[in-house]
Short mmCIF file of C-alpha atoms and ligand atoms in Angstrom, two decimals:
data_model
loop_
_atom_site.label_atom_id
_atom_site.label_comp_id
_atom_site.label_asym_id
_atom_site.label_seq_id
_atom_site.Cartn_x
_atom_site.Cartn_y
_atom_site.Cartn_z
CA UNK A 1 -25.06 -4.46 -0.63
CA UNK A 2 -23.57 -7.05 -2.99
CA UNK A 3 -21.20 -6.62 -5.93
CA UNK A 4 -24.08 -7.74 -8.17
CA UNK A 5 -25.93 -4.53 -7.25
CA UNK A 6 -23.13 -2.37 -8.64
CA UNK A 7 -23.74 -3.44 -12.27
CA UNK A 8 -20.44 -5.19 -12.50
CA UNK A 9 -19.99 -7.36 -15.58
CA UNK A 10 -19.93 -11.14 -15.34
CA UNK A 11 -16.22 -11.77 -16.07
CA UNK A 12 -15.25 -9.51 -13.17
CA UNK A 13 -17.94 -10.83 -10.82
CA UNK A 14 -16.64 -14.32 -11.47
CA UNK A 15 -13.10 -13.26 -10.55
CA UNK A 16 -14.31 -11.50 -7.37
CA UNK A 17 -16.07 -14.69 -6.34
CA UNK A 18 -12.84 -16.61 -6.75
CA UNK A 19 -11.19 -14.04 -4.48
CA UNK A 20 -13.92 -14.67 -1.92
CA UNK A 21 -15.30 -11.10 -2.07
CA UNK A 22 -19.07 -10.83 -1.76
CA UNK A 23 -19.89 -7.32 -0.64
CA UNK A 24 -18.07 -4.12 -1.54
CA UNK A 25 -16.25 -2.13 1.14
CA UNK A 26 -17.52 1.46 1.68
CA UNK A 27 -14.93 3.02 -0.64
CA UNK A 28 -15.80 0.50 -3.33
CA UNK A 29 -19.50 1.15 -2.91
CA UNK A 30 -18.89 4.85 -3.49
CA UNK A 31 -16.12 4.79 -6.07
CA UNK A 32 -17.15 2.01 -8.46
CA UNK A 33 -20.44 3.60 -9.68
CA UNK A 34 -18.85 7.07 -9.83
CA UNK A 35 -15.94 5.88 -11.97
CA UNK A 36 -18.18 3.76 -14.21
CA UNK A 37 -20.23 6.90 -14.90
CA UNK A 38 -17.09 8.65 -16.12
CA UNK A 39 -16.45 10.96 -13.19
CA UNK A 40 -13.10 12.10 -11.87
CA UNK A 41 -12.63 10.94 -8.32
CA UNK A 42 -10.98 12.22 -5.16
CA UNK A 43 -10.66 9.38 -2.66
CA UNK A 44 -9.52 10.03 0.88
CA UNK A 45 -8.69 6.55 2.07
CA UNK A 46 -5.83 4.64 3.53
CA UNK A 47 -4.64 1.17 2.58
CA UNK A 48 -6.70 -1.60 4.11
CA UNK A 49 -9.97 -0.04 3.01
CA UNK A 50 -10.09 -1.91 -0.30
CA UNK A 51 -9.13 1.15 -2.34
CA UNK A 52 -7.17 -0.82 -4.93
CA UNK A 53 -10.24 -2.77 -6.02
CA UNK A 54 -12.23 0.48 -5.85
CA UNK A 55 -10.34 1.75 -8.89
CA UNK A 56 -9.18 -1.54 -10.47
CA UNK A 57 -12.68 -3.00 -10.91
CA UNK A 58 -14.24 -0.04 -12.78
CA UNK A 59 -11.09 0.48 -14.88
CA UNK A 60 -11.19 -3.14 -16.00
CA UNK A 61 -14.90 -2.86 -16.73
CA UNK A 62 -14.58 0.37 -18.75
CA UNK A 63 -11.72 -1.02 -20.81
CA UNK A 64 -13.42 -4.40 -21.29
CA UNK A 65 -16.53 -2.83 -22.78
CA UNK A 66 -14.43 -1.00 -25.36
CA UNK A 67 -11.86 -3.61 -26.21
CA UNK A 68 -14.01 -5.54 -28.69
CA UNK A 69 -14.32 -2.48 -30.91
CA UNK A 70 -10.55 -1.95 -30.97
CA UNK A 71 -8.35 -3.40 -33.66
CA UNK A 72 -4.58 -3.41 -34.14
CA UNK A 73 -1.89 -3.56 -31.46
CA UNK A 74 -2.71 -2.88 -27.82
CA UNK A 75 -2.14 0.63 -26.51
CA UNK A 76 -1.70 1.65 -22.91
CA UNK A 77 -5.16 2.95 -21.99
CA UNK A 78 -4.90 3.12 -18.21
CA UNK A 79 -2.01 4.34 -16.07
CA UNK A 80 -1.66 3.84 -12.32
CA UNK A 81 1.09 5.75 -10.56
CA UNK A 82 2.25 4.43 -7.18
CA UNK A 83 4.99 5.63 -4.82
CA UNK A 84 6.85 2.38 -4.21
CA UNK A 85 7.80 -0.73 -6.09
CA UNK A 86 6.08 -2.97 -3.56
CA UNK A 87 2.80 -1.13 -3.87
CA UNK A 88 3.06 -1.11 -7.68
CA UNK A 89 3.60 -4.87 -7.69
CA UNK A 90 0.62 -5.39 -5.43
CA UNK A 91 -1.63 -3.24 -7.59
CA UNK A 92 -0.49 -5.26 -10.60
CA UNK A 93 -1.42 -8.47 -8.79
CA UNK A 94 -4.87 -7.05 -8.05
CA UNK A 95 -5.46 -6.15 -11.72
CA UNK A 96 -4.34 -9.63 -12.71
CA UNK A 97 -6.70 -11.29 -10.21
CA UNK A 98 -9.79 -9.17 -10.87
CA UNK A 99 -9.16 -9.08 -14.62
CA UNK A 100 -8.30 -12.71 -15.22
CA UNK A 101 -11.44 -13.36 -17.29
CA UNK A 102 -11.34 -10.08 -19.21
CA UNK A 103 -8.42 -10.70 -21.57
CA UNK A 104 -6.95 -7.33 -20.58
CA UNK A 105 -3.23 -7.20 -19.97
CA UNK A 106 -1.32 -5.25 -17.36
CA UNK A 107 2.33 -4.81 -16.56
CA UNK A 108 4.26 -3.23 -13.72
CA UNK A 109 7.38 -1.09 -14.12
CA UNK A 110 9.64 0.22 -11.35
CA UNK A 111 13.25 1.17 -10.85
CA UNK A 112 16.10 -0.65 -9.16
CA UNK A 113 16.05 -3.62 -11.52
CA UNK A 114 17.09 -4.16 -15.11
CA UNK A 115 14.61 -2.66 -17.56
CA UNK A 116 14.84 -5.57 -20.02
CA UNK A 117 11.91 -7.66 -18.78
CA UNK A 118 9.81 -4.51 -18.49
CA UNK A 119 10.52 -3.27 -22.02
CA UNK A 120 9.84 -6.77 -23.38
CA UNK A 121 6.45 -6.79 -21.68
CA UNK A 122 5.71 -3.31 -23.05
CA UNK A 123 6.66 -4.35 -26.55
CA UNK A 124 4.28 -7.32 -26.35
CA UNK A 125 1.46 -4.82 -25.70
CA UNK A 126 -0.40 -3.89 -22.52
CA UNK A 127 -3.71 -2.22 -21.74
CA UNK A 128 -2.96 -1.18 -18.17
CA UNK A 129 0.37 0.12 -16.91
CA UNK A 130 1.25 0.35 -13.22
CA UNK A 131 4.38 2.40 -12.61
CA UNK A 132 6.54 4.24 -10.15
CA UNK A 133 7.23 7.75 -11.49
CA UNK A 134 11.03 7.59 -11.97
CA UNK A 135 11.15 4.49 -14.15
CA UNK A 136 8.10 5.63 -16.10
CA UNK A 137 9.79 8.91 -17.05
CA UNK A 138 12.96 7.03 -17.89
CA UNK A 139 11.18 4.65 -20.26
CA UNK A 140 9.17 7.54 -21.75
CA UNK A 141 12.42 9.33 -22.56
CA UNK A 142 13.71 6.18 -24.17
CA UNK A 143 10.51 6.07 -26.26
CA UNK A 144 9.38 2.72 -24.92
CA UNK A 145 6.19 4.28 -23.61
CA UNK A 146 3.75 6.75 -25.04
CA UNK A 147 0.92 8.10 -22.93
CA UNK A 148 -1.10 9.48 -25.84
CA UNK A 149 -3.82 6.79 -25.62
CA UNK A 150 -4.40 7.05 -21.88
CA UNK A 151 -8.10 7.27 -21.04
CA UNK A 152 -7.88 6.54 -17.31
CA UNK A 153 -5.23 7.71 -14.87
CA UNK A 154 -4.86 6.96 -11.16
CA UNK A 155 -2.55 8.59 -8.63
CA UNK A 156 -2.41 6.18 -5.72
CA UNK A 157 -1.13 7.28 -2.31
CA UNK A 158 -0.62 10.77 -3.66
CA UNK A 159 0.41 12.17 -0.27
CA UNK A 160 3.15 9.60 -0.02
CA UNK A 161 4.42 10.40 -3.51
CA UNK A 162 4.78 14.05 -2.51
CA UNK A 163 6.39 13.12 0.84
CA UNK A 164 8.95 11.07 -1.05
CA UNK A 165 9.85 14.03 -3.23
CA UNK A 166 8.19 12.58 -6.33
CA UNK A 167 5.90 15.58 -6.87
CA UNK A 168 7.99 17.02 -9.67
CA UNK A 169 8.09 13.71 -11.58
CA UNK A 170 4.35 13.21 -11.08
CA UNK A 171 3.60 16.64 -12.53
CA UNK A 172 5.83 15.98 -15.54
CA UNK A 173 3.95 12.75 -16.21
CA UNK A 174 0.55 14.37 -15.83
CA UNK A 175 1.54 17.04 -18.33
CA UNK A 176 1.97 14.30 -20.94
CA UNK A 177 -1.48 12.79 -20.45
CA UNK A 178 -4.28 13.60 -22.90
CA UNK A 179 -6.58 16.25 -21.43
CA UNK A 180 -9.66 14.16 -22.27
CA UNK A 181 -8.70 11.51 -19.71
CA UNK A 182 -10.61 10.48 -16.58
CA UNK A 183 -8.51 10.95 -13.43
CA UNK A 184 -8.66 9.43 -9.97
CA UNK A 185 -6.56 10.47 -7.01
CA UNK A 186 -6.29 8.56 -3.75
CA UNK A 187 -4.60 9.90 -0.67
CA UNK A 188 -4.68 8.91 2.99
CA UNK A 189 -4.25 12.50 4.10
CA UNK A 190 -5.28 15.74 2.43
CA UNK A 191 -2.61 18.35 3.18
CA UNK A 192 -2.59 21.66 1.30
CA UNK A 193 -0.25 20.46 -1.47
CA UNK A 194 -2.63 17.62 -2.28
CA UNK A 195 -5.61 19.97 -2.42
CA UNK A 196 -3.61 22.13 -4.87
CA UNK A 197 -2.76 19.09 -6.99
CA UNK A 198 -6.41 18.03 -6.97
CA UNK A 199 -7.50 21.46 -8.15
CA UNK A 200 -5.05 21.38 -11.01
CA UNK A 201 -5.68 17.85 -12.31
CA UNK A 202 -9.23 16.77 -11.44
CA UNK A 203 -12.36 18.13 -13.07
CA UNK A 204 -15.48 18.28 -10.86
CA UNK A 205 -14.41 15.19 -8.94
CA UNK A 206 -16.78 13.04 -6.92
CA UNK A 207 -15.37 13.08 -3.39
CA UNK A 208 -15.31 9.98 -1.26
CA UNK A 209 -13.88 9.82 2.19
CA UNK A 210 -13.59 6.74 4.34
CA UNK A 211 -11.96 6.35 7.76
CA UNK A 212 -10.08 9.63 8.05
CA UNK A 213 -6.46 9.12 8.88
CA UNK A 214 -6.91 10.36 12.41
CA UNK A 215 -9.28 7.54 13.34
CA UNK A 216 -7.43 4.26 13.34
CA UNK A 217 -9.34 1.27 12.16
CA UNK A 218 -11.49 0.10 15.04
CA UNK A 219 -10.80 -3.59 14.62
CA UNK A 220 -7.15 -3.09 15.57
CA UNK A 221 -6.29 -3.53 19.23
CA UNK A 222 -3.50 -1.18 20.22
CA UNK A 223 -1.15 -1.47 23.14
CA UNK A 224 2.05 0.14 24.34
CA UNK A 225 4.93 -1.25 26.41
CA UNK A 226 7.09 1.25 28.32
CA UNK A 227 10.63 -0.05 28.10
CA UNK A 228 14.22 1.24 28.22
CA UNK A 229 15.81 1.53 24.80
CA UNK A 230 18.48 -1.05 25.70
CA UNK A 231 15.81 -3.59 26.70
CA UNK A 232 13.74 -3.39 23.52
CA UNK A 233 15.52 -6.34 21.94
CA UNK A 234 14.93 -8.55 25.01
CA UNK A 235 11.29 -7.51 25.11
CA UNK A 236 10.85 -8.46 21.47
CA UNK A 237 12.41 -11.88 22.07
CA UNK A 238 10.25 -12.27 25.17
CA UNK A 239 7.05 -11.58 23.20
CA UNK A 240 8.06 -13.91 20.40
CA UNK A 241 8.33 -16.80 22.86
CA UNK A 242 4.59 -17.04 22.35
CA UNK A 243 4.42 -19.66 19.62
CA UNK A 244 0.86 -18.76 18.72
CA UNK A 245 2.27 -15.65 17.04
CA UNK A 246 2.82 -16.85 13.49
CA UNK A 247 3.66 -13.74 11.52
CA UNK A 248 4.91 -10.42 12.81
CA UNK A 249 5.77 -7.28 10.95
CA UNK A 250 8.28 -5.25 12.97
CA UNK A 251 8.87 -1.59 12.15
CA UNK A 252 12.19 0.12 12.63
CA UNK A 253 12.84 3.83 12.15
CA UNK A 254 16.17 3.27 10.39
CA UNK A 255 17.70 0.86 7.89
CA UNK A 256 20.57 0.19 10.26
CA UNK A 257 18.10 -0.55 13.06
CA UNK A 258 16.19 -2.95 10.80
CA UNK A 259 19.40 -4.87 10.05
CA UNK A 260 20.34 -4.95 13.73
CA UNK A 261 16.94 -6.27 14.85
CA UNK A 262 16.98 -8.89 12.10
CA UNK A 263 20.48 -10.02 13.10
CA UNK A 264 19.45 -10.30 16.77
CA UNK A 265 16.39 -12.37 15.90
CA UNK A 266 18.31 -14.72 13.63
CA UNK A 267 20.93 -15.18 16.38
CA UNK A 268 18.12 -16.16 18.71
CA UNK A 269 16.93 -18.79 16.23
CA UNK A 270 13.94 -16.88 14.84
CA UNK A 271 13.55 -16.76 11.06
CA UNK A 272 13.60 -13.10 10.11
CA UNK A 273 14.47 -10.90 7.14
CA UNK A 274 14.69 -7.16 6.64
CA UNK A 275 13.31 -4.96 3.89
CA UNK A 276 14.47 -1.39 3.43
CA UNK A 277 15.68 1.00 0.77
CA UNK A 278 19.29 -0.24 0.78
CA UNK A 279 18.28 -3.76 -0.23
CA UNK A 280 18.06 -4.62 -3.91
CA UNK A 281 14.59 -4.88 -5.35
CA UNK A 282 15.02 -8.62 -5.79
CA UNK A 283 16.07 -9.07 -2.15
CA UNK A 284 13.07 -7.04 -0.99
CA UNK A 285 10.66 -9.00 -3.12
CA UNK A 286 12.17 -12.29 -1.97
CA UNK A 287 11.85 -11.34 1.69
CA UNK A 288 8.25 -10.26 1.16
CA UNK A 289 7.36 -13.48 -0.63
CA UNK A 290 9.04 -15.57 2.08
CA UNK A 291 7.03 -13.70 4.68
CA UNK A 292 3.73 -14.02 2.82
CA UNK A 293 4.35 -17.74 2.33
CA UNK A 294 5.19 -18.09 6.03
CA UNK A 295 8.74 -19.28 5.34
CA UNK A 296 9.94 -16.63 7.77
CA UNK A 297 8.17 -15.58 10.94
CA UNK A 298 9.31 -11.99 11.22
CA UNK A 299 9.69 -9.29 8.60
CA UNK A 300 11.54 -6.20 9.79
CA UNK A 301 10.76 -3.13 7.71
CA UNK A 302 11.39 0.58 7.48
CA UNK A 303 8.46 2.82 6.61
CA UNK A 304 9.27 3.44 2.96
CA UNK A 305 9.68 -0.26 2.23
CA UNK A 306 6.52 -1.23 4.07
CA UNK A 307 4.23 1.33 2.51
CA UNK A 308 1.18 -0.32 1.03
CA UNK A 309 2.34 -3.83 1.79
CA UNK A 310 -0.63 -6.12 1.89
CA UNK A 311 -0.26 -9.35 3.78
CA UNK A 312 -3.29 -11.49 4.21
CA UNK A 313 -4.13 -12.38 7.79
CA UNK A 314 -1.29 -10.44 9.35
CA UNK A 315 -2.29 -10.42 12.98
CA UNK A 316 0.52 -8.51 14.67
CA UNK A 317 2.48 -5.36 13.97
CA UNK A 318 5.21 -4.29 16.40
CA UNK A 319 6.59 -0.76 16.41
CA UNK A 320 10.10 -1.36 17.69
CA UNK A 321 10.52 2.42 17.45
CA UNK A 322 7.75 4.95 17.43
CA UNK A 323 7.58 7.11 14.31
CA UNK A 324 8.06 10.88 14.61
CA UNK A 325 5.12 11.58 12.33
CA UNK A 326 1.82 10.40 13.86
CA UNK A 327 0.28 9.61 10.44
CA UNK A 328 3.07 7.09 9.92
CA UNK A 329 1.82 5.25 12.98
CA UNK A 330 -1.61 4.99 11.39
CA UNK A 331 -0.13 3.64 8.17
CA UNK A 332 2.01 1.15 10.03
CA UNK A 333 -0.74 -0.33 12.13
CA UNK A 334 -2.99 -0.35 9.05
CA UNK A 335 -0.87 -3.29 7.82
CA UNK A 336 -2.90 -5.42 10.21
CA UNK A 337 -6.66 -5.55 10.64
CA UNK A 338 -7.12 -5.25 6.89
CA UNK A 339 -10.53 -5.55 5.27
CA UNK A 340 -12.29 -5.91 8.60
CA UNK A 341 -10.01 -8.66 9.97
CA UNK A 342 -8.89 -8.39 13.59
CA UNK A 343 -5.40 -7.17 14.25
CA UNK A 344 -3.08 -6.21 17.09
CA UNK A 345 -0.56 -3.37 17.06
CA UNK A 346 2.05 -3.20 19.80
CA UNK A 347 4.41 -0.28 20.32
CA UNK A 348 7.61 -0.11 22.34
CA UNK A 349 8.07 3.30 23.87
CA UNK A 350 11.27 4.42 25.58
CA UNK A 351 11.77 7.59 27.62
CA UNK A 352 12.69 9.69 24.59
CA UNK A 353 9.62 8.56 22.67
CA UNK A 354 7.01 9.70 25.19
CA UNK A 355 6.34 12.88 23.20
CA UNK A 356 5.83 10.88 20.00
CA UNK A 357 3.34 8.69 21.85
CA UNK A 358 1.43 11.74 23.08
CA UNK A 359 1.14 13.21 19.59
CA UNK A 360 0.05 9.85 18.19
CA UNK A 361 -2.68 9.60 20.81
CA UNK A 362 -3.76 13.13 19.98
CA UNK A 363 -3.95 12.33 16.27
CA UNK A 364 -6.00 9.15 16.73
CA UNK A 365 -8.07 10.75 19.54
CA UNK A 366 -7.58 7.68 21.65
CA UNK A 367 -5.33 6.70 24.48
CA UNK A 368 -3.41 3.51 23.85
CA UNK A 369 -3.59 1.00 26.67
CA UNK A 370 -0.40 0.36 28.59
CA UNK A 371 0.70 -3.23 29.19
CA UNK A 372 2.41 -3.54 32.56
CA UNK A 373 2.83 -7.30 32.78
CA UNK A 374 6.28 -7.76 31.31
CA UNK A 375 9.79 -8.20 32.73
CA UNK A 376 11.24 -4.95 31.37
CA UNK A 377 8.75 -2.40 32.68
CA UNK A 378 10.29 1.02 33.27
P1 AMP B 1 -6.35 -2.27 -0.15
O1 AMP B 1 -6.92 -1.20 0.74
O2 AMP B 1 -6.69 -2.04 -1.58
O3 AMP B 1 -4.88 -2.44 0.07
O4 AMP B 1 -7.08 -3.66 0.22
C1 AMP B 1 -6.96 -4.26 1.47
C2 AMP B 1 -7.30 -5.73 1.49
O5 AMP B 1 -8.70 -5.95 1.39
C3 AMP B 1 -6.70 -6.56 0.37
O6 AMP B 1 -6.17 -7.74 0.96
C4 AMP B 1 -7.84 -6.92 -0.53
O7 AMP B 1 -7.61 -8.17 -1.15
C5 AMP B 1 -9.00 -6.97 0.45
N1 AMP B 1 -10.31 -6.62 -0.14
C6 AMP B 1 -10.55 -5.60 -0.99
N2 AMP B 1 -11.87 -5.52 -1.28
C7 AMP B 1 -12.48 -6.50 -0.59
C8 AMP B 1 -13.86 -6.93 -0.47
N3 AMP B 1 -14.84 -6.30 -1.11
N4 AMP B 1 -14.11 -7.97 0.34
C9 AMP B 1 -13.10 -8.59 1.01
N5 AMP B 1 -11.80 -8.25 0.94
C10 AMP B 1 -11.48 -7.21 0.16
#
């Protein structure tokens, strides 16, 4: 299957070629025709499956076909809600890349930074708005944003938005959308609350499911090191002696832990920065950019900050701590091995984390191979 077979218009095909995409991923193959036909959509997919393009491409196409007939100032016609600032920024970048020959404009709004640049962009007129719920409601209250012209709405990573306590805000926003809209919801997991949300906001949705959360992406090699808590730092430094490891994303359970690991790495002469919720948005974005541009070798992140982060050719993820929730493990290791690339995910497991490891293995229905050749084996 090629993108040409999905009836995608020339300006978008041209942009996809520039991106180096030739064939659609399974979620794109299912979602693009369904959305173009005007259906609501329920997508069960995690990041790394190409889900952003699965909704961005048809949204751009639907809006492009109509834009010639429209006169007067631009209205916001598509809204994408995302749980975190980082994910919102990335979605915005995708719309900009895939839509660069369409003349359609997008902007991204999120909290934690001054609203000035965002309100200026809104005033200049946008077709597509990507937003985190809190800032969106804030700017709606201040009358900078009206949702009355929305034709297409996307809830991305809906499960995460509910986990983060954003459910109430999301519902308030949905209540302001025109009822004639087309709605798409993407979620990596489908707990009961999401099914309820789906029932209340989607009309006869087409359902698409790819790689259920319990089956980790097959291209990722997973391994675990049994190590005492106090030796985790030494083990990390030991592994990083391997110079062939260019970029590593290290996960820490806590913000304090992320700072500590970063400090230890820097002391050992390894370029590293941390991203977590206590850092300003600008600091987080700077660290992410430095990491993507390979100016730093290690990015240390907490789960909230890392959600949805997309780093091309990230080959190694290290779980310095194991997460308590098994699904979080799947999300973490999904940062590598994206879009069919090979990836490696290593986990450090101390005595207290053995139970977490067992429940992770149960969730992914796989046992993770144990690496015994290292100096800190328990
Ligand atoms: P996502 O699941 O939307 O976060 O996308 C994961 C990664 O796959 C991103 O780096 C995209 O740029 C990339 N990607 C999306 N669709 C395709 C495609 N059809 N071919 C190759 N790469 C893709």
